[in-house]
Amino acid sequence: MSGQQAFVDALLDFGPANQACPSGLATWNHSDPARRFAVYRNNVMISLIDALADGFPVTQELVGEAFFRGMARQFAIAHPPRSRILAYYGRDFPSFIETFLPAASLPYLADVARLEMLRVLAYHAADRETLTRDEIGAALADDSELTRRCLVLHPSVAVLQSNFAVVSLWGAHQGLGDIAAVDPTAPQTALVVRIGLDVNVVGIDAATGRFIGRLIQGATLADAAIYASTAEPRATEFDLVASLGVLLRWKTICEFSAFSEFSAPGTSER
Amino acid sequence: MNKPMTAAALALAFGAAMTVAAMPAAAQDKMSEKEKCFGVALKGKNDCKAGAGTSCAGTSKIDNQGNSWSFVPKGTCEKTASKTSPTGFGQANEFMEKKV
């Protein structure tokens, strides 16, 4: 084992007793290196919990700070960071919440956390110019291949299909609507999209969500429309004009592109 | 949708959607309509170029901190009250807070 690996293992040893201290450490004042190292180890843990608290503010408000920090600690022990980018820390947090027994009484909590992670990802997604109204008009004019076109959507665009009222739950914590009036068990679909520096959370119907989700995966316009109108279970009737309206209103369309097998559904992950 | 999707039908749907979804001018280019404004952010609510979780966003320690800024709609900065600002309003450049 390399010295660096031993150091890392000791740093992430959050077990209760007799925590490991890497050998060869010295202190300037001859105090116990294990105690000094424990301060460092604690700072690592606190910073990870703080990072999760920053990224999942509504999740924290739903369960309270004490519960959240306890849950975040358990997560950090089980899932130490794999990347140096702290902004993305917590991608696995929603799945962890789903299996975290003490939170089982709030079945919607994991999806609220998923929505919050999508917002972080949208905030940091690449910039890309979207088409203006005139450019879209020009692209539509005289395009006999339109059914075989794919839409390249803005890199921040994501869809979350939930069995719970994620949009209302999240919105109530932004001062939009009354939390007491929200039925958490009403299924909702969220569109996440960034315009400028503003990340928007938009409630859309399930069929529109399927349509946009399919487009993100690289399906053609025609395939996405057929999928949205036929996929089971039939939650809502698919309205093509309304769905395209959502894409236009939220300025999501970057390009009309030719269909590519390599980006077709089932052959790629986003 | 029981009828086969044709290019003409899709173009028509797009056309209809374009008239329904009138894109507000305000959404066209939000960035160009905002400006940095120092001294108007409540504590912990300041914006930052690099964004949440990566650097300075949300790190201001006091309300209306003079060296932290928020994006505000263009033209409103120097009309936004700042109790720490010597002018009484937000400023386009950072300033030393006056005691309140």
Short mmCIF file of C-alpha atoms in Angstrom, two decimals:
data_model
loop_
_atom_site.label_atom_id
_atom_site.label_comp_id
_atom_site.label_asym_id
_atom_site.label_seq_id
_atom_site.Cartn_x
_atom_site.Cartn_y
_atom_site.Cartn_z
CA MET A 1 0.00 0.00 0.00
CA SER A 2 1.40 3.37 -0.95
CA GLY A 3 1.88 6.05 1.67
CA GLN A 4 -0.73 8.17 -0.07
CA GLN A 5 -3.30 5.37 0.00
CA ALA A 6 -2.67 4.77 3.70
CA PHE A 7 -3.16 8.47 4.33
CA VAL A 8 -6.43 8.53 2.39
CA ASP A 9 -7.72 5.41 4.12
CA ALA A 10 -6.99 6.92 7.52
CA LEU A 11 -8.57 10.21 6.52
CA LEU A 12 -11.79 8.51 5.49
CA ASP A 13 -11.88 6.15 8.49
CA PHE A 14 -14.96 7.64 10.13
CA GLY A 15 -15.55 4.62 12.33
CA PRO A 16 -16.31 5.26 15.98
CA ALA A 17 -13.31 4.05 17.93
CA ASN A 18 -9.56 3.68 17.56
CA GLN A 19 -9.52 5.56 14.31
CA ALA A 20 -6.43 4.93 12.31
CA CYS A 21 -3.72 7.54 12.16
CA PRO A 22 -1.16 7.20 9.38
CA SER A 23 2.32 6.35 10.63
CA GLY A 24 5.15 8.82 10.36
CA LEU A 25 3.21 11.92 11.35
CA ALA A 26 4.93 14.39 13.64
CA THR A 27 3.59 17.46 15.43
CA TRP A 28 5.51 20.66 16.08
CA ASN A 29 4.64 20.72 19.79
CA HIS A 30 4.81 16.98 20.46
CA SER A 31 1.06 16.69 20.96
CA ASP A 32 -0.59 13.45 19.96
CA PRO A 33 -0.57 13.19 16.13
CA ALA A 34 -3.73 11.07 16.22
CA ARG A 35 -5.63 13.92 17.86
CA ARG A 36 -4.32 16.48 15.39
CA PHE A 37 -5.17 14.16 12.51
CA ALA A 38 -8.68 13.70 13.89
CA VAL A 39 -9.24 17.45 13.48
CA TYR A 40 -8.27 17.15 9.84
CA ARG A 41 -10.51 14.12 9.36
CA ASN A 42 -13.40 15.96 10.95
CA ASN A 43 -12.91 18.93 8.62
CA VAL A 44 -13.15 16.58 5.64
CA MET A 45 -16.45 15.22 6.91
CA ILE A 46 -17.89 18.64 7.78
CA SER A 47 -16.98 20.04 4.37
CA LEU A 48 -18.67 17.11 2.62
CA ILE A 49 -21.81 17.52 4.73
CA ASP A 50 -21.77 21.29 4.05
CA ALA A 51 -21.44 20.63 0.32
CA LEU A 52 -24.51 18.39 0.42
CA ALA A 53 -26.42 20.94 2.46
CA ASP A 54 -25.59 23.59 -0.17
CA GLY A 55 -26.72 21.39 -3.03
CA PHE A 56 -29.87 20.01 -1.42
CA PRO A 57 -31.43 22.92 0.50
CA VAL A 58 -35.06 21.83 0.09
CA THR A 59 -34.24 18.25 1.04
CA GLN A 60 -32.71 19.68 4.19
CA GLU A 61 -35.75 21.85 4.90
CA LEU A 62 -38.06 18.86 4.49
CA VAL A 63 -36.31 16.79 7.16
CA GLY A 64 -34.68 19.47 9.32
CA GLU A 65 -31.02 20.26 9.73
CA ALA A 66 -30.21 17.65 12.40
CA PHE A 67 -31.73 14.76 10.45
CA PHE A 68 -30.20 15.97 7.18
CA ARG A 69 -26.70 16.26 8.58
CA GLY A 70 -26.96 12.81 10.13
CA MET A 71 -28.13 11.36 6.84
CA ALA A 72 -25.43 13.26 4.92
CA ARG A 73 -22.79 11.87 7.29
CA GLN A 74 -23.94 8.30 6.64
CA PHE A 75 -23.84 9.02 2.91
CA ALA A 76 -20.36 10.53 3.05
CA ILE A 77 -19.07 7.47 4.94
CA ALA A 78 -20.56 5.11 2.35
CA HIS A 79 -19.79 7.29 -0.68
CA PRO A 80 -16.61 9.34 -0.31
CA PRO A 81 -15.97 11.71 -3.25
CA ARG A 82 -14.75 10.13 -6.48
CA SER A 83 -14.14 13.45 -8.21
CA ARG A 84 -12.31 16.60 -7.20
CA ILE A 85 -15.34 18.64 -8.30
CA LEU A 86 -17.25 19.25 -5.10
CA ALA A 87 -20.20 20.84 -6.94
CA TYR A 88 -21.13 17.42 -8.32
CA TYR A 89 -20.71 15.64 -4.99
CA GLY A 90 -23.98 13.97 -4.14
CA ARG A 91 -24.98 12.53 -7.51
CA ASP A 92 -25.62 9.25 -5.67
CA PHE A 93 -27.26 10.98 -2.72
CA PRO A 94 -30.86 10.61 -3.99
CA SER A 95 -30.45 6.85 -4.50
CA PHE A 96 -28.93 6.64 -1.05
CA ILE A 97 -31.90 8.51 0.43
CA GLU A 98 -34.23 6.02 -1.25
CA THR A 99 -32.67 3.17 0.71
CA PHE A 100 -32.08 5.14 3.92
CA LEU A 101 -34.55 3.51 6.31
CA PRO A 102 -34.97 6.42 8.74
CA ALA A 103 -36.28 8.50 5.80
CA ALA A 104 -38.73 5.84 4.62
CA SER A 105 -41.69 7.80 5.98
CA LEU A 106 -40.99 10.50 3.37
CA PRO A 107 -41.12 8.47 0.12
CA TYR A 108 -40.92 11.66 -1.98
CA LEU A 109 -37.66 12.81 -0.39
CA ALA A 110 -35.39 11.01 -2.88
CA ASP A 111 -37.14 12.58 -5.88
CA VAL A 112 -36.95 16.07 -4.37
CA ALA A 113 -33.21 15.42 -3.97
CA ARG A 114 -33.07 14.23 -7.61
CA LEU A 115 -34.65 17.50 -8.70
CA GLU A 116 -32.15 19.49 -6.67
CA MET A 117 -29.22 17.55 -8.20
CA LEU A 118 -30.61 18.21 -11.69
CA ARG A 119 -30.68 21.90 -10.84
CA VAL A 120 -27.01 21.81 -9.82
CA LEU A 121 -26.09 19.95 -13.02
CA ALA A 122 -28.12 22.43 -15.08
CA TYR A 123 -26.39 25.34 -13.39
CA HIS A 124 -22.99 23.98 -14.35
CA ALA A 125 -23.96 22.64 -17.79
CA ALA A 126 -22.12 24.01 -20.80
CA ASP A 127 -23.24 27.25 -22.40
CA ARG A 128 -24.79 26.93 -25.81
CA GLU A 129 -26.66 29.40 -27.97
CA THR A 130 -30.27 28.46 -28.61
CA LEU A 131 -32.09 29.19 -31.86
CA THR A 132 -34.07 32.40 -32.15
CA ARG A 133 -37.64 32.42 -33.34
CA ASP A 134 -36.51 33.52 -36.82
CA GLU A 135 -33.89 30.78 -37.02
CA ILE A 136 -36.46 28.15 -36.06
CA GLY A 137 -38.81 29.53 -38.69
CA ALA A 138 -36.07 29.30 -41.28
CA ALA A 139 -35.22 25.72 -40.25
CA LEU A 140 -38.86 24.70 -40.59
CA ALA A 141 -39.42 26.28 -43.98
CA ASP A 142 -39.30 23.78 -46.75
CA ASP A 143 -37.84 20.89 -44.77
CA SER A 144 -39.25 17.69 -46.22
CA GLU A 145 -37.04 15.71 -43.85
CA LEU A 146 -38.57 17.24 -40.74
CA THR A 147 -39.94 13.96 -39.39
CA ARG A 148 -36.43 12.54 -39.47
CA ARG A 149 -34.85 15.51 -37.72
CA CYS A 150 -33.64 15.35 -34.15
CA LEU A 151 -33.65 18.36 -31.87
CA VAL A 152 -30.41 19.17 -30.13
CA LEU A 153 -31.59 20.66 -26.84
CA HIS A 154 -29.67 22.96 -24.54
CA PRO A 155 -27.10 21.03 -22.43
CA SER A 156 -28.88 22.03 -19.23
CA VAL A 157 -32.21 20.46 -20.23
CA ALA A 158 -33.32 17.48 -18.14
CA VAL A 159 -36.62 15.80 -17.30
CA LEU A 160 -37.60 14.19 -14.01
CA GLN A 161 -40.65 11.90 -14.01
CA SER A 162 -41.80 11.41 -10.45
CA ASN A 163 -44.55 9.50 -8.71
CA PHE A 164 -44.67 12.40 -6.29
CA ALA A 165 -45.45 16.11 -6.45
CA VAL A 166 -41.81 17.16 -6.78
CA VAL A 167 -42.50 20.42 -8.60
CA SER A 168 -45.04 21.61 -6.01
CA LEU A 169 -42.96 20.42 -3.06
CA TRP A 170 -39.88 22.18 -4.38
CA GLY A 171 -41.86 25.25 -5.39
CA ALA A 172 -43.48 25.59 -1.98
CA HIS A 173 -39.98 25.98 -0.56
CA GLN A 174 -39.28 28.84 -2.99
CA GLY A 175 -42.33 30.74 -1.80
CA LEU A 176 -44.45 29.48 -4.72
CA GLY A 177 -47.66 28.08 -3.31
CA ASP A 178 -48.61 26.79 0.08
CA ILE A 179 -46.89 23.62 1.27
CA ALA A 180 -50.01 22.70 3.25
CA ALA A 181 -52.02 22.60 0.01
CA VAL A 182 -49.61 20.19 -1.70
CA ASP A 183 -50.61 16.54 -2.05
CA PRO A 184 -47.20 14.87 -2.13
CA THR A 185 -48.58 11.71 -3.72
CA ALA A 186 -49.80 13.40 -6.92
CA PRO A 187 -47.40 12.34 -9.71
CA GLN A 188 -45.60 15.24 -11.39
CA THR A 189 -43.03 15.72 -14.12
CA ALA A 190 -40.39 18.43 -13.98
CA LEU A 191 -38.48 20.10 -16.79
CA VAL A 192 -35.20 21.65 -15.68
CA VAL A 193 -33.61 24.23 -17.98
CA ARG A 194 -31.18 27.09 -17.53
CA ILE A 195 -31.67 30.39 -19.31
CA GLY A 196 -28.72 32.70 -18.79
CA LEU A 197 -27.77 32.00 -15.18
CA ASP A 198 -31.28 31.17 -14.03
CA VAL A 199 -32.15 27.51 -13.55
CA ASN A 200 -35.88 27.04 -14.07
CA VAL A 201 -38.05 24.22 -12.76
CA VAL A 202 -41.15 23.85 -14.91
CA GLY A 203 -44.06 21.54 -14.22
CA ILE A 204 -45.04 19.68 -17.41
CA ASP A 205 -47.45 16.85 -18.11
CA ALA A 206 -46.14 13.29 -18.18
CA ALA A 207 -46.55 12.82 -21.95
CA THR A 208 -44.60 16.01 -22.67
CA GLY A 209 -41.94 14.70 -20.30
CA ARG A 210 -41.72 11.48 -22.28
CA PHE A 211 -41.48 13.43 -25.54
CA ILE A 212 -38.66 15.67 -24.29
CA GLY A 213 -36.90 12.77 -22.58
CA ARG A 214 -36.92 10.84 -25.84
CA LEU A 215 -35.58 13.83 -27.77
CA ILE A 216 -32.75 14.18 -25.24
CA GLN A 217 -31.88 10.54 -25.94
CA GLY A 218 -31.52 11.37 -29.63
CA ALA A 219 -34.82 10.14 -31.08
CA THR A 220 -36.26 11.82 -34.16
CA LEU A 221 -39.17 14.21 -33.76
CA ALA A 222 -41.55 11.66 -35.27
CA ASP A 223 -40.33 8.79 -33.08
CA ALA A 224 -40.46 10.91 -29.94
CA ALA A 225 -44.01 12.02 -30.74
CA ILE A 226 -45.15 8.45 -31.39
CA TYR A 227 -43.47 7.23 -28.23
CA ALA A 228 -45.06 9.98 -26.14
CA SER A 229 -48.53 9.20 -27.47
CA THR A 230 -48.34 5.43 -27.16
CA ALA A 231 -46.07 4.55 -24.22
CA GLU A 232 -47.73 2.74 -21.33
CA PRO A 233 -49.04 3.55 -18.85
CA ARG A 234 -51.04 6.25 -20.59
CA ALA A 235 -50.91 8.98 -18.01
CA THR A 236 -52.01 11.96 -20.08
CA GLU A 237 -52.98 12.52 -23.72
CA PHE A 238 -50.00 13.70 -25.74
CA ASP A 239 -50.43 17.19 -27.18
CA LEU A 240 -47.72 17.83 -29.78
CA VAL A 241 -48.41 21.54 -30.15
CA ALA A 242 -48.32 22.09 -26.38
CA SER A 243 -45.12 20.05 -26.05
CA LEU A 244 -43.37 21.99 -28.80
CA GLY A 245 -44.67 25.14 -27.11
CA VAL A 246 -42.85 24.15 -23.91
CA LEU A 247 -39.61 23.62 -25.84
CA LEU A 248 -39.99 26.98 -27.58
CA ARG A 249 -41.09 28.98 -24.55
CA TRP A 250 -38.15 27.81 -22.47
CA LYS A 251 -35.67 28.41 -25.27
CA THR A 252 -34.34 24.86 -25.33
CA ILE A 253 -33.74 24.25 -29.03
CA CYS A 254 -30.13 24.61 -30.20
CA GLU A 255 -30.20 22.80 -33.52
CA PHE A 256 -32.25 20.71 -35.95
CA SER A 257 -29.92 17.82 -36.70
CA ALA A 258 -29.96 14.73 -38.87
CA PHE A 259 -30.76 11.44 -37.15
CA SER A 260 -27.68 9.56 -36.02
CA GLU A 261 -27.78 5.91 -35.08
CA PHE A 262 -25.05 6.51 -32.56
CA SER A 263 -27.22 8.77 -30.47
CA ALA A 264 -30.44 6.82 -30.85
CA PRO A 265 -32.29 5.64 -27.75
CA GLY A 266 -30.83 2.54 -26.24
CA THR A 267 -27.37 3.07 -27.69
CA SER A 268 -26.23 5.94 -25.56
CA GLU A 269 -26.49 7.27 -22.06
CA ARG A 270 -26.70 10.85 -21.21
CA MET B 1 -51.78 10.09 -32.31
CA ASN B 2 -53.24 7.64 -34.76
CA LYS B 3 -52.35 9.26 -38.06
CA PRO B 4 -48.82 8.92 -39.41
CA MET B 5 -46.58 11.88 -38.73
CA THR B 6 -45.74 13.83 -41.88
CA ALA B 7 -43.23 16.64 -42.31
CA ALA B 8 -46.09 18.97 -43.15
CA ALA B 9 -47.99 18.00 -40.00
CA LEU B 10 -44.91 18.56 -37.87
CA ALA B 11 -44.21 21.92 -39.48
CA LEU B 12 -47.81 22.87 -38.86
CA ALA B 13 -47.57 21.84 -35.21
CA PHE B 14 -44.38 23.86 -34.85
CA GLY B 15 -46.06 26.85 -36.45
CA ALA B 16 -49.01 26.60 -34.09
CA ALA B 17 -46.67 26.20 -31.12
CA MET B 18 -44.72 29.28 -32.17
CA THR B 19 -47.81 31.43 -32.06
CA VAL B 20 -48.92 29.98 -28.72
CA ALA B 21 -45.53 30.10 -27.09
CA ALA B 22 -44.72 33.72 -27.78
CA MET B 23 -41.22 34.00 -26.44
CA PRO B 24 -41.16 37.05 -24.21
CA ALA B 25 -38.48 39.56 -25.14
CA ALA B 26 -37.34 39.48 -21.52
CA ALA B 27 -36.33 35.84 -21.88
CA GLN B 28 -34.41 36.40 -25.09
CA ASP B 29 -31.18 37.42 -23.50
CA LYS B 30 -31.33 37.63 -19.77
CA MET B 31 -27.64 38.07 -19.25
CA SER B 32 -27.42 41.30 -21.20
CA GLU B 33 -30.22 42.76 -19.14
CA LYS B 34 -28.54 42.15 -15.82
CA GLU B 35 -25.73 43.98 -14.16
CA LYS B 36 -23.54 43.37 -11.17
CA CYS B 37 -24.64 45.33 -8.16
CA PHE B 38 -22.50 45.60 -5.04
CA GLY B 39 -23.88 45.93 -1.56
CA VAL B 40 -27.46 44.74 -2.07
CA ALA B 41 -27.19 41.00 -1.40
CA LEU B 42 -28.47 39.63 1.88
CA LYS B 43 -25.88 37.59 3.71
CA GLY B 44 -25.16 34.27 2.07
CA LYS B 45 -27.18 35.24 -1.01
CA ASN B 46 -24.51 36.82 -3.19
CA ASP B 47 -23.98 35.58 -6.76
CA CYS B 48 -20.65 34.45 -8.04
CA LYS B 49 -19.18 34.02 -11.47
CA ALA B 50 -18.14 30.45 -10.81
CA GLY B 51 -21.38 29.36 -9.20
CA ALA B 52 -22.74 27.65 -6.17
CA GLY B 53 -20.55 25.08 -4.48
CA THR B 54 -17.40 26.01 -6.36
CA SER B 55 -16.36 29.32 -4.91
CA CYS B 56 -17.68 32.51 -3.54
CA ALA B 57 -21.41 32.36 -4.25
CA GLY B 58 -23.38 32.47 -1.04
CA THR B 59 -20.36 33.26 1.11
CA SER B 60 -21.05 36.86 2.11
CA LYS B 61 -21.11 37.15 5.89
CA ILE B 62 -23.32 40.18 6.41
CA ASP B 63 -26.36 41.74 4.75
CA ASN B 64 -25.46 44.31 2.08
CA GLN B 65 -21.75 43.37 2.23
CA GLY B 66 -19.90 46.03 0.25
CA ASN B 67 -17.62 43.71 -1.72
CA SER B 68 -20.21 41.10 -2.66
CA TRP B 69 -22.60 41.50 -5.51
CA SER B 70 -25.80 40.18 -7.02
CA PHE B 71 -27.12 40.15 -10.54
CA VAL B 72 -29.96 42.65 -10.72
CA PRO B 73 -32.05 43.86 -13.66
CA LYS B 74 -30.17 46.51 -15.59
CA GLY B 75 -30.77 50.05 -14.41
CA THR B 76 -32.06 49.09 -10.98
CA CYS B 77 -28.78 48.77 -9.06
CA GLU B 78 -28.42 52.37 -8.00
CA LYS B 79 -32.10 52.48 -7.07
CA THR B 80 -31.84 49.47 -4.75
CA ALA B 81 -31.55 50.45 -1.10
CA SER B 82 -28.36 49.35 0.69
CA LYS B 83 -28.14 50.23 4.33
CA THR B 84 -24.36 49.88 4.34
CA SER B 85 -23.68 51.97 1.24
CA PRO B 86 -22.42 55.53 1.65
CA THR B 87 -24.88 56.58 -1.07
CA GLY B 88 -27.71 54.64 0.52
CA PHE B 89 -28.07 52.52 -2.64
CA GLY B 90 -26.33 49.67 -4.43
CA GLN B 91 -23.23 50.53 -6.44
CA ALA B 92 -21.62 49.23 -9.62
CA ASN B 93 -18.27 48.89 -7.82
CA GLU B 94 -17.38 47.50 -4.44
CA PHE B 95 -17.24 49.86 -1.50
CA MET B 96 -16.41 50.01 2.18
CA GLU B 97 -19.53 49.50 4.25
CA LYS B 98 -20.48 52.36 6.52
CA LYS B 99 -21.43 51.44 10.06
CA VAL B 100 -25.13 50.93 10.61
#
